[in-house]
Short mmCIF file of C-alpha atoms (C1' of nucleotides) in Angstrom, two decimals:
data_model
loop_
_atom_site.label_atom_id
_atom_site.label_comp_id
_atom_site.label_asym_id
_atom_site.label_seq_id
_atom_site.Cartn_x
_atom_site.Cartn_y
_atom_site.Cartn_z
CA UNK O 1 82.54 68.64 96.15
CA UNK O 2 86.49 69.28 95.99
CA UNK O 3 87.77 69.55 92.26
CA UNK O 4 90.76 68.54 90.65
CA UNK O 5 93.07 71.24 88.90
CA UNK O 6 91.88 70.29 85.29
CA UNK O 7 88.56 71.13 86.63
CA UNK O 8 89.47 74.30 88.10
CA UNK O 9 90.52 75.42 85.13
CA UNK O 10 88.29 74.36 83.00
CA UNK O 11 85.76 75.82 85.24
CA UNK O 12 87.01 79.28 85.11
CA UNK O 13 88.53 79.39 80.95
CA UNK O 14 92.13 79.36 81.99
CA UNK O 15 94.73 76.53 81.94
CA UNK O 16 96.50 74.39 84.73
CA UNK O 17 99.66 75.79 84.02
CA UNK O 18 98.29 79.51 84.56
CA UNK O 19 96.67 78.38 87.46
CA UNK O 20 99.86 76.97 89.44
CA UNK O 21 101.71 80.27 88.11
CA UNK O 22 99.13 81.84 90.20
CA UNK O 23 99.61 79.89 93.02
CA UNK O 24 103.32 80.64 92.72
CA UNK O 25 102.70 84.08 92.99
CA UNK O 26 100.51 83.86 95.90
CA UNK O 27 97.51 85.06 94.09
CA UNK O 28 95.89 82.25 95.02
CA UNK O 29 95.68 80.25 98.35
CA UNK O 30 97.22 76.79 98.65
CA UNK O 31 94.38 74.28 97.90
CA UNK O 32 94.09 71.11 100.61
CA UNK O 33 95.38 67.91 98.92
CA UNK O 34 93.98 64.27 98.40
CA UNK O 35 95.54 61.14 99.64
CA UNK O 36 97.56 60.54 96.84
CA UNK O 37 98.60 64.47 96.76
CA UNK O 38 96.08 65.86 94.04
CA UNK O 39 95.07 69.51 94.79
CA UNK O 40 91.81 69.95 95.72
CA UNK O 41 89.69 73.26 94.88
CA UNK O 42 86.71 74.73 96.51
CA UNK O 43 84.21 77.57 95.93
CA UNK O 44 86.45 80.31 97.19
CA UNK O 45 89.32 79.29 94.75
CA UNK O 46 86.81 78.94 91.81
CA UNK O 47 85.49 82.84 92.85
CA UNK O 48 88.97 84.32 93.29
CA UNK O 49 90.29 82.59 90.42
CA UNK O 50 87.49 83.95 87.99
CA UNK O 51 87.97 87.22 89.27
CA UNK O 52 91.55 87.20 88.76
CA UNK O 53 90.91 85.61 85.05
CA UNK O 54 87.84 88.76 84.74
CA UNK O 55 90.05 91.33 85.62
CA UNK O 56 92.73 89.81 82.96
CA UNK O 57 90.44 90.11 80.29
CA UNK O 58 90.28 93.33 80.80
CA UNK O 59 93.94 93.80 80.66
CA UNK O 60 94.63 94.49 84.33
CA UNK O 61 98.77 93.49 85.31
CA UNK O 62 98.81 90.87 87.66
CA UNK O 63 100.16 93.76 89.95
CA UNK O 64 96.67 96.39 89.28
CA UNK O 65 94.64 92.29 90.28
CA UNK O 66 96.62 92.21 93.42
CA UNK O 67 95.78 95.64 94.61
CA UNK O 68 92.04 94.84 94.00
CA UNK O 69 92.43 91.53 95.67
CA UNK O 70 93.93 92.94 98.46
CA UNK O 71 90.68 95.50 98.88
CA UNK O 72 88.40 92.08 98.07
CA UNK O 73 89.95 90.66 101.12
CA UNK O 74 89.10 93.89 103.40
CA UNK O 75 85.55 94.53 103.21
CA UNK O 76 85.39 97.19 105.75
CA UNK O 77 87.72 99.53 104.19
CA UNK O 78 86.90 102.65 101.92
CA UNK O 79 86.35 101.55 98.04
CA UNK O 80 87.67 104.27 96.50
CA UNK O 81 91.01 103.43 95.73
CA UNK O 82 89.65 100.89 93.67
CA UNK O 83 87.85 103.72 91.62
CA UNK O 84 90.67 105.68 91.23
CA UNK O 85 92.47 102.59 89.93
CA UNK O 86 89.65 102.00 87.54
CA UNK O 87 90.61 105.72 86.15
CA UNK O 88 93.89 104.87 85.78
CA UNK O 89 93.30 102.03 83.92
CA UNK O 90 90.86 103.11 81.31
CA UNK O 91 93.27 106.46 80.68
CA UNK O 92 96.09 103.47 80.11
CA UNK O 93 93.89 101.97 77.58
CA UNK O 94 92.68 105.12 75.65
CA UNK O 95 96.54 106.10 75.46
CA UNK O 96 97.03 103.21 73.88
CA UNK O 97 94.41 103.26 71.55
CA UNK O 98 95.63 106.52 70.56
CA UNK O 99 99.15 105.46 69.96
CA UNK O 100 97.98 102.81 67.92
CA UNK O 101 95.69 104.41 65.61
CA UNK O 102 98.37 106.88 64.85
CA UNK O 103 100.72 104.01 64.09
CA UNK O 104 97.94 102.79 61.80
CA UNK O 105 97.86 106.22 59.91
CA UNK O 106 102.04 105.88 59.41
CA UNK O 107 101.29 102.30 58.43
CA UNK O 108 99.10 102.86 55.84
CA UNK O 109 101.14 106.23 54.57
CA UNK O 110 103.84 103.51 54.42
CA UNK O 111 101.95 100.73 52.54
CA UNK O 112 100.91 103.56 50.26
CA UNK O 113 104.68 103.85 49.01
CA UNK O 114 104.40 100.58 46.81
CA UNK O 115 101.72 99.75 45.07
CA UNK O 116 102.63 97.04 42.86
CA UNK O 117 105.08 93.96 42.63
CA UNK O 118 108.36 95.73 41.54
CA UNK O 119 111.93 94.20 42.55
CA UNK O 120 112.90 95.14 45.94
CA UNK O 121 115.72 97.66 45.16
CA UNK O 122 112.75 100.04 44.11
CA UNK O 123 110.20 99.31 46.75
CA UNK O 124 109.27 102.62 48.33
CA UNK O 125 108.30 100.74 51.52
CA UNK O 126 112.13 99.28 51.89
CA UNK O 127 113.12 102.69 51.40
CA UNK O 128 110.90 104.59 53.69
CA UNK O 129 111.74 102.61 56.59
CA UNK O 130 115.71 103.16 55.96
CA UNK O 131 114.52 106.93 55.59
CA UNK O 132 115.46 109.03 59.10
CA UNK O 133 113.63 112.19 57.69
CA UNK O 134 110.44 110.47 56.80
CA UNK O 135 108.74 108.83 59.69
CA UNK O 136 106.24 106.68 57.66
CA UNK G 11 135.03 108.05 60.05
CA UNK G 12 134.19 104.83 61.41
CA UNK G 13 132.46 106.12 65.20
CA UNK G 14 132.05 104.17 68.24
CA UNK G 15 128.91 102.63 69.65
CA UNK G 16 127.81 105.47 72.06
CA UNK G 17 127.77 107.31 68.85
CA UNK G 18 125.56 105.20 66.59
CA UNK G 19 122.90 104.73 70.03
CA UNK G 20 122.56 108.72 69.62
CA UNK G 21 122.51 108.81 65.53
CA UNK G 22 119.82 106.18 65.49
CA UNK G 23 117.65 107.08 68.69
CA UNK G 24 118.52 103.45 70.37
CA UNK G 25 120.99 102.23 73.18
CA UNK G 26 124.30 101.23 73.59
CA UNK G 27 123.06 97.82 74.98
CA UNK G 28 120.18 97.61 72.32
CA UNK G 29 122.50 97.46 69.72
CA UNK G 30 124.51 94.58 71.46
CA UNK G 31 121.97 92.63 71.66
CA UNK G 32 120.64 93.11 68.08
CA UNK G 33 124.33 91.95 67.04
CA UNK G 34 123.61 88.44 68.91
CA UNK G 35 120.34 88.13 67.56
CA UNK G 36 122.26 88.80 64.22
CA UNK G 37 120.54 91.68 62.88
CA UNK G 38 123.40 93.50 62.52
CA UNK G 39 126.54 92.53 61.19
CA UNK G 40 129.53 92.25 62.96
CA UNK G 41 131.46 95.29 63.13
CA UNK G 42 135.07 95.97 62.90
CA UNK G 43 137.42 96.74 66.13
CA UNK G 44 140.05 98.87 67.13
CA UNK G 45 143.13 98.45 68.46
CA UNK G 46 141.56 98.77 71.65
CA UNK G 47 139.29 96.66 71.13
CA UNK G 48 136.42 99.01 70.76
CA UNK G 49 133.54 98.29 67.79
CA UNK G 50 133.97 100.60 65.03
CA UNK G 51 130.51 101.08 63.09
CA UNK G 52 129.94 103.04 59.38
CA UNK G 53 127.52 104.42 57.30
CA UNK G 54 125.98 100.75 56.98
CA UNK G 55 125.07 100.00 60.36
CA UNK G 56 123.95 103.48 60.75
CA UNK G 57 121.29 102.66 57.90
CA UNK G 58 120.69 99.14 59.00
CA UNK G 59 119.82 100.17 62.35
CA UNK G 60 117.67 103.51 61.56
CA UNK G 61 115.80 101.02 59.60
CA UNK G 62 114.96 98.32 62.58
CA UNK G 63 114.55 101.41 64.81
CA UNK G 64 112.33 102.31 62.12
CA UNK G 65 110.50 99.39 62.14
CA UNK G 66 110.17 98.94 65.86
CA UNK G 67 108.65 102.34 65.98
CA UNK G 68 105.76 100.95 63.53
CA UNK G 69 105.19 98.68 66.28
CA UNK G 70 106.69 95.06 63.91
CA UNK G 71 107.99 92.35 66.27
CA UNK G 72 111.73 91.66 65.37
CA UNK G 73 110.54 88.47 63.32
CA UNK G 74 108.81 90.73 61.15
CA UNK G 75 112.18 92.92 60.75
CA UNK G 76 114.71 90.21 59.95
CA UNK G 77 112.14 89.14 57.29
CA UNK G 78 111.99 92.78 55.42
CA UNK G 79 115.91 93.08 56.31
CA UNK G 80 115.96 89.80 53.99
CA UNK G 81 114.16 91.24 51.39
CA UNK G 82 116.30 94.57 51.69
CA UNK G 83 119.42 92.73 51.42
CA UNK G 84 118.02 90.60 48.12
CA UNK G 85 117.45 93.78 46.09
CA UNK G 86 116.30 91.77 42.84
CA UNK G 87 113.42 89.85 44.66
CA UNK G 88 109.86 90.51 43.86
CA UNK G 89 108.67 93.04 47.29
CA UNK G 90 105.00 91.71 47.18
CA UNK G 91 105.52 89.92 49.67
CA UNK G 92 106.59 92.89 51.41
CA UNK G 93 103.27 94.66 50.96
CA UNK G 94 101.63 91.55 52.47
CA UNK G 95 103.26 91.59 55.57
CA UNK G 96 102.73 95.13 56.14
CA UNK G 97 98.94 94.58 55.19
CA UNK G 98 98.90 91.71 57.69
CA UNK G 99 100.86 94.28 60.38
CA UNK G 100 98.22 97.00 59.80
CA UNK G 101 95.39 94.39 59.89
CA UNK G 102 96.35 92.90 63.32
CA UNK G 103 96.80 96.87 64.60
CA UNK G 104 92.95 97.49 63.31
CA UNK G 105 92.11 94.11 65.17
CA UNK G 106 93.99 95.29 68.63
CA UNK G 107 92.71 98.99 68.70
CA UNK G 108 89.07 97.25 68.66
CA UNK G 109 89.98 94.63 70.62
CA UNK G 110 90.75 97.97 72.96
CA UNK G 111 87.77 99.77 72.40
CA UNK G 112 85.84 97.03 73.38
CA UNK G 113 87.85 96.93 76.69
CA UNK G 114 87.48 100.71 77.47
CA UNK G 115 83.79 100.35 77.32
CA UNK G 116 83.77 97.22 79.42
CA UNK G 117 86.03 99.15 82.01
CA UNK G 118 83.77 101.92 81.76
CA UNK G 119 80.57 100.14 82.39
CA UNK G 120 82.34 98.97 85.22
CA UNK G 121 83.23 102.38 86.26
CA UNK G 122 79.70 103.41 86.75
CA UNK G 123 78.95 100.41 89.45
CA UNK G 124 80.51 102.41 92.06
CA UNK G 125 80.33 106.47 92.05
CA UNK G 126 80.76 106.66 95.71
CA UNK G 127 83.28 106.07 98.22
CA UNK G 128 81.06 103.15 100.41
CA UNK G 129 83.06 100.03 102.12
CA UNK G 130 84.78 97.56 100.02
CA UNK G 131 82.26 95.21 100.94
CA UNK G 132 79.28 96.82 99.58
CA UNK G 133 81.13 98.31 95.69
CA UNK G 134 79.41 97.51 92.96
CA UNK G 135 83.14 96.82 91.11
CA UNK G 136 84.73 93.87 92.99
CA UNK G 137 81.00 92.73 92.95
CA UNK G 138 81.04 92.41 89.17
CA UNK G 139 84.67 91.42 88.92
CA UNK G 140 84.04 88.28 90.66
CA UNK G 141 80.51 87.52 88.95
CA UNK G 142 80.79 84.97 86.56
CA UNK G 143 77.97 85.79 84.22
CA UNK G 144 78.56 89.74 83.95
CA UNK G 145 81.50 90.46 82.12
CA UNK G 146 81.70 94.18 82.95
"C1'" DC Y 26 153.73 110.75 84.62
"C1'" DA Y 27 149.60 110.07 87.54
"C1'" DT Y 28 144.81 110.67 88.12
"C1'" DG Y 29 140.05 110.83 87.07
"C1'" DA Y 30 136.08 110.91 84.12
"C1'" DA Y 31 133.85 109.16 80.37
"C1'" DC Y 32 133.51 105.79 77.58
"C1'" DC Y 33 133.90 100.84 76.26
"C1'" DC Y 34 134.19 95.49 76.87
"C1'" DT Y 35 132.01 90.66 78.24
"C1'" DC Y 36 128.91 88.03 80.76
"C1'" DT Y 37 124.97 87.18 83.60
"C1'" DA Y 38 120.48 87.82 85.39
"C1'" DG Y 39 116.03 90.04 85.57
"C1'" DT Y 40 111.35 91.74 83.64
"C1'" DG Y 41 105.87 89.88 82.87
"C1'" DG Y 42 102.79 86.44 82.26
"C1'" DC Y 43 102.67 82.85 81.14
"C1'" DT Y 44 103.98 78.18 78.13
"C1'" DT Y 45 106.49 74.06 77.40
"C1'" DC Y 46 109.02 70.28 78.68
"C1'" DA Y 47 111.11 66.30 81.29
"C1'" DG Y 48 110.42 62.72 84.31
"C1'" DA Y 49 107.71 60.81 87.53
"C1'" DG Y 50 103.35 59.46 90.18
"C1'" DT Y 51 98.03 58.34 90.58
"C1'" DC Y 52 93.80 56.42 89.36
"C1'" DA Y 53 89.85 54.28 86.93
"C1'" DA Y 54 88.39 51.32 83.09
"C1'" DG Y 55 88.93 47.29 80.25
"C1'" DC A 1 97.85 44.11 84.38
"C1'" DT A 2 98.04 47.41 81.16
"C1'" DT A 3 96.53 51.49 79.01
"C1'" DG A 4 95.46 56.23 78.97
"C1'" DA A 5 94.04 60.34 81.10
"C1'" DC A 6 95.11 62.97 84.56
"C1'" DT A 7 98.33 64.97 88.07
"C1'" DC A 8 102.85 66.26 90.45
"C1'" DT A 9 107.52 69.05 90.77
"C1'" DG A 10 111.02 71.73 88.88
"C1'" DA A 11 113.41 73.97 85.33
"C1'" DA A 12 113.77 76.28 80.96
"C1'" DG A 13 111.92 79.08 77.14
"C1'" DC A 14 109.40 83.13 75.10
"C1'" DC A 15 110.02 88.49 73.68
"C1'" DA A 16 112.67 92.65 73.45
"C1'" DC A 17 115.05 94.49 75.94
"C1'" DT A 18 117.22 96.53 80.66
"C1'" DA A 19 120.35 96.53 84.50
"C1'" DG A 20 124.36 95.36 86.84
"C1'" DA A 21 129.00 93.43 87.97
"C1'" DG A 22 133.65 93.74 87.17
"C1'" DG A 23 136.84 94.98 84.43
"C1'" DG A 24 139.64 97.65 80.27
"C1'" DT A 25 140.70 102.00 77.19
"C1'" DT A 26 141.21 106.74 76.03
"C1'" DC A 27 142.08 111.34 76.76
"C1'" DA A 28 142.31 115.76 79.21
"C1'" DT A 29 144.10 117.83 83.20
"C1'" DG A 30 147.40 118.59 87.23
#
DNA sequence: CATGAACCCTCTAGTGGCTTCAGAGTCAAG
DNA sequence: CTTGACTCTGAAGCCACTAGAGGGTTCATG
């Protein structure tokens, strides 16, 4: 029933490497080991891993995974910390979203500047972006 | 004329120890000294920098910036290749602001699986975090 | 002329979240 | 008995800075 890292892994769509990192950082508990010193994985590490890899996806820091580990492993306390960290999160990720499609607007104002395939010394683009005045 | 490093961080909105490391990564050249062995920057740095500040701003990894400082410095190149890597910059922004959308709403779906403040045990969020075949 | 504050110098290490590498050990199949 | 796939440990590298230690310079003030 025990599996081998590369199983682990594969089992849960991240890599050895990320998986010992992990371990390093105390994320996850130390496996048991096989007679010639493999580490062996059970259930819980596959569940704790793929929750760890879940919350990843959705762009958590390892630091925002700990917090919600750390209210995983206390099931009798309140749960609403763990909303309020939600919030925070998805306000982090519509800030960004704004500052990004802003950046796209200056981006495309900037690609705007040159059109065609002139030499360098009269690329609009070269000389927007040595411009202080005109930001994009 | 020639002013001192504190004075080019504030004239081009970056820091004394940005601008010592963009001199090691050799993205600026190297400037002169005085006798007290202070740098001594001019009107060149002061452009060269605005313009990776510039850059930076629009979000380009500093790869991206020695390659248009390249074509900056060659002034009788062709700058179509110029307007390809800013079309390649803008396309990968379009691809991460989705890439963030589609977060947001995962996170939000998320959101909803616990309105209330019950015992960790019992929230719909770590639930879902550690399922496997919901992803938010 | 001495003192202190504000600036400057070089060099090193730390950040986050991995990834890559070197050098060695383990195990099953042919 | 060798090959090849897997595993182990530990250290270094990535990016774009940021912070800190431990000193030197410059200039105004007492």
């Amino acid at each position: 029933m025990p599996i081998k890292i590369g199983e682990l892994a594969k089992r849960t769509e991240s890599t050895v490497e990320t998986i010992r990192y992990y371990e390093k950082e105390g994320l996850l508990p130390e496996p048991s080991r096989s007679e010639g010193n493999y580490c062996l994985y059970g259930e819980k590490h596959i569940e704790r891993l793929r929750f760890i890899r879940h919350c990843r996806t959705l762009d958590m820091a390892l630091g925002e995974v700990r917090t919600l580990l750390r209210f995983r492993d206390a099931p009798d306390e309140d749960c609403g910390d763990v909303n309020i960290l939600l919030d925070e999160h998805i306000r982090a990720v519509e800030i960004r979203v704004e500052e990004l499609m802003q950046l796209k607007q200056h981006l495309m104002t900037l690609r705007q500047k040159c059109e065609s395939t002139a030499p360098t010394s009269s690329c609009g683009i070269l000389r927007a972006l040595s411009d202080r005045s005109c930001h994009a």
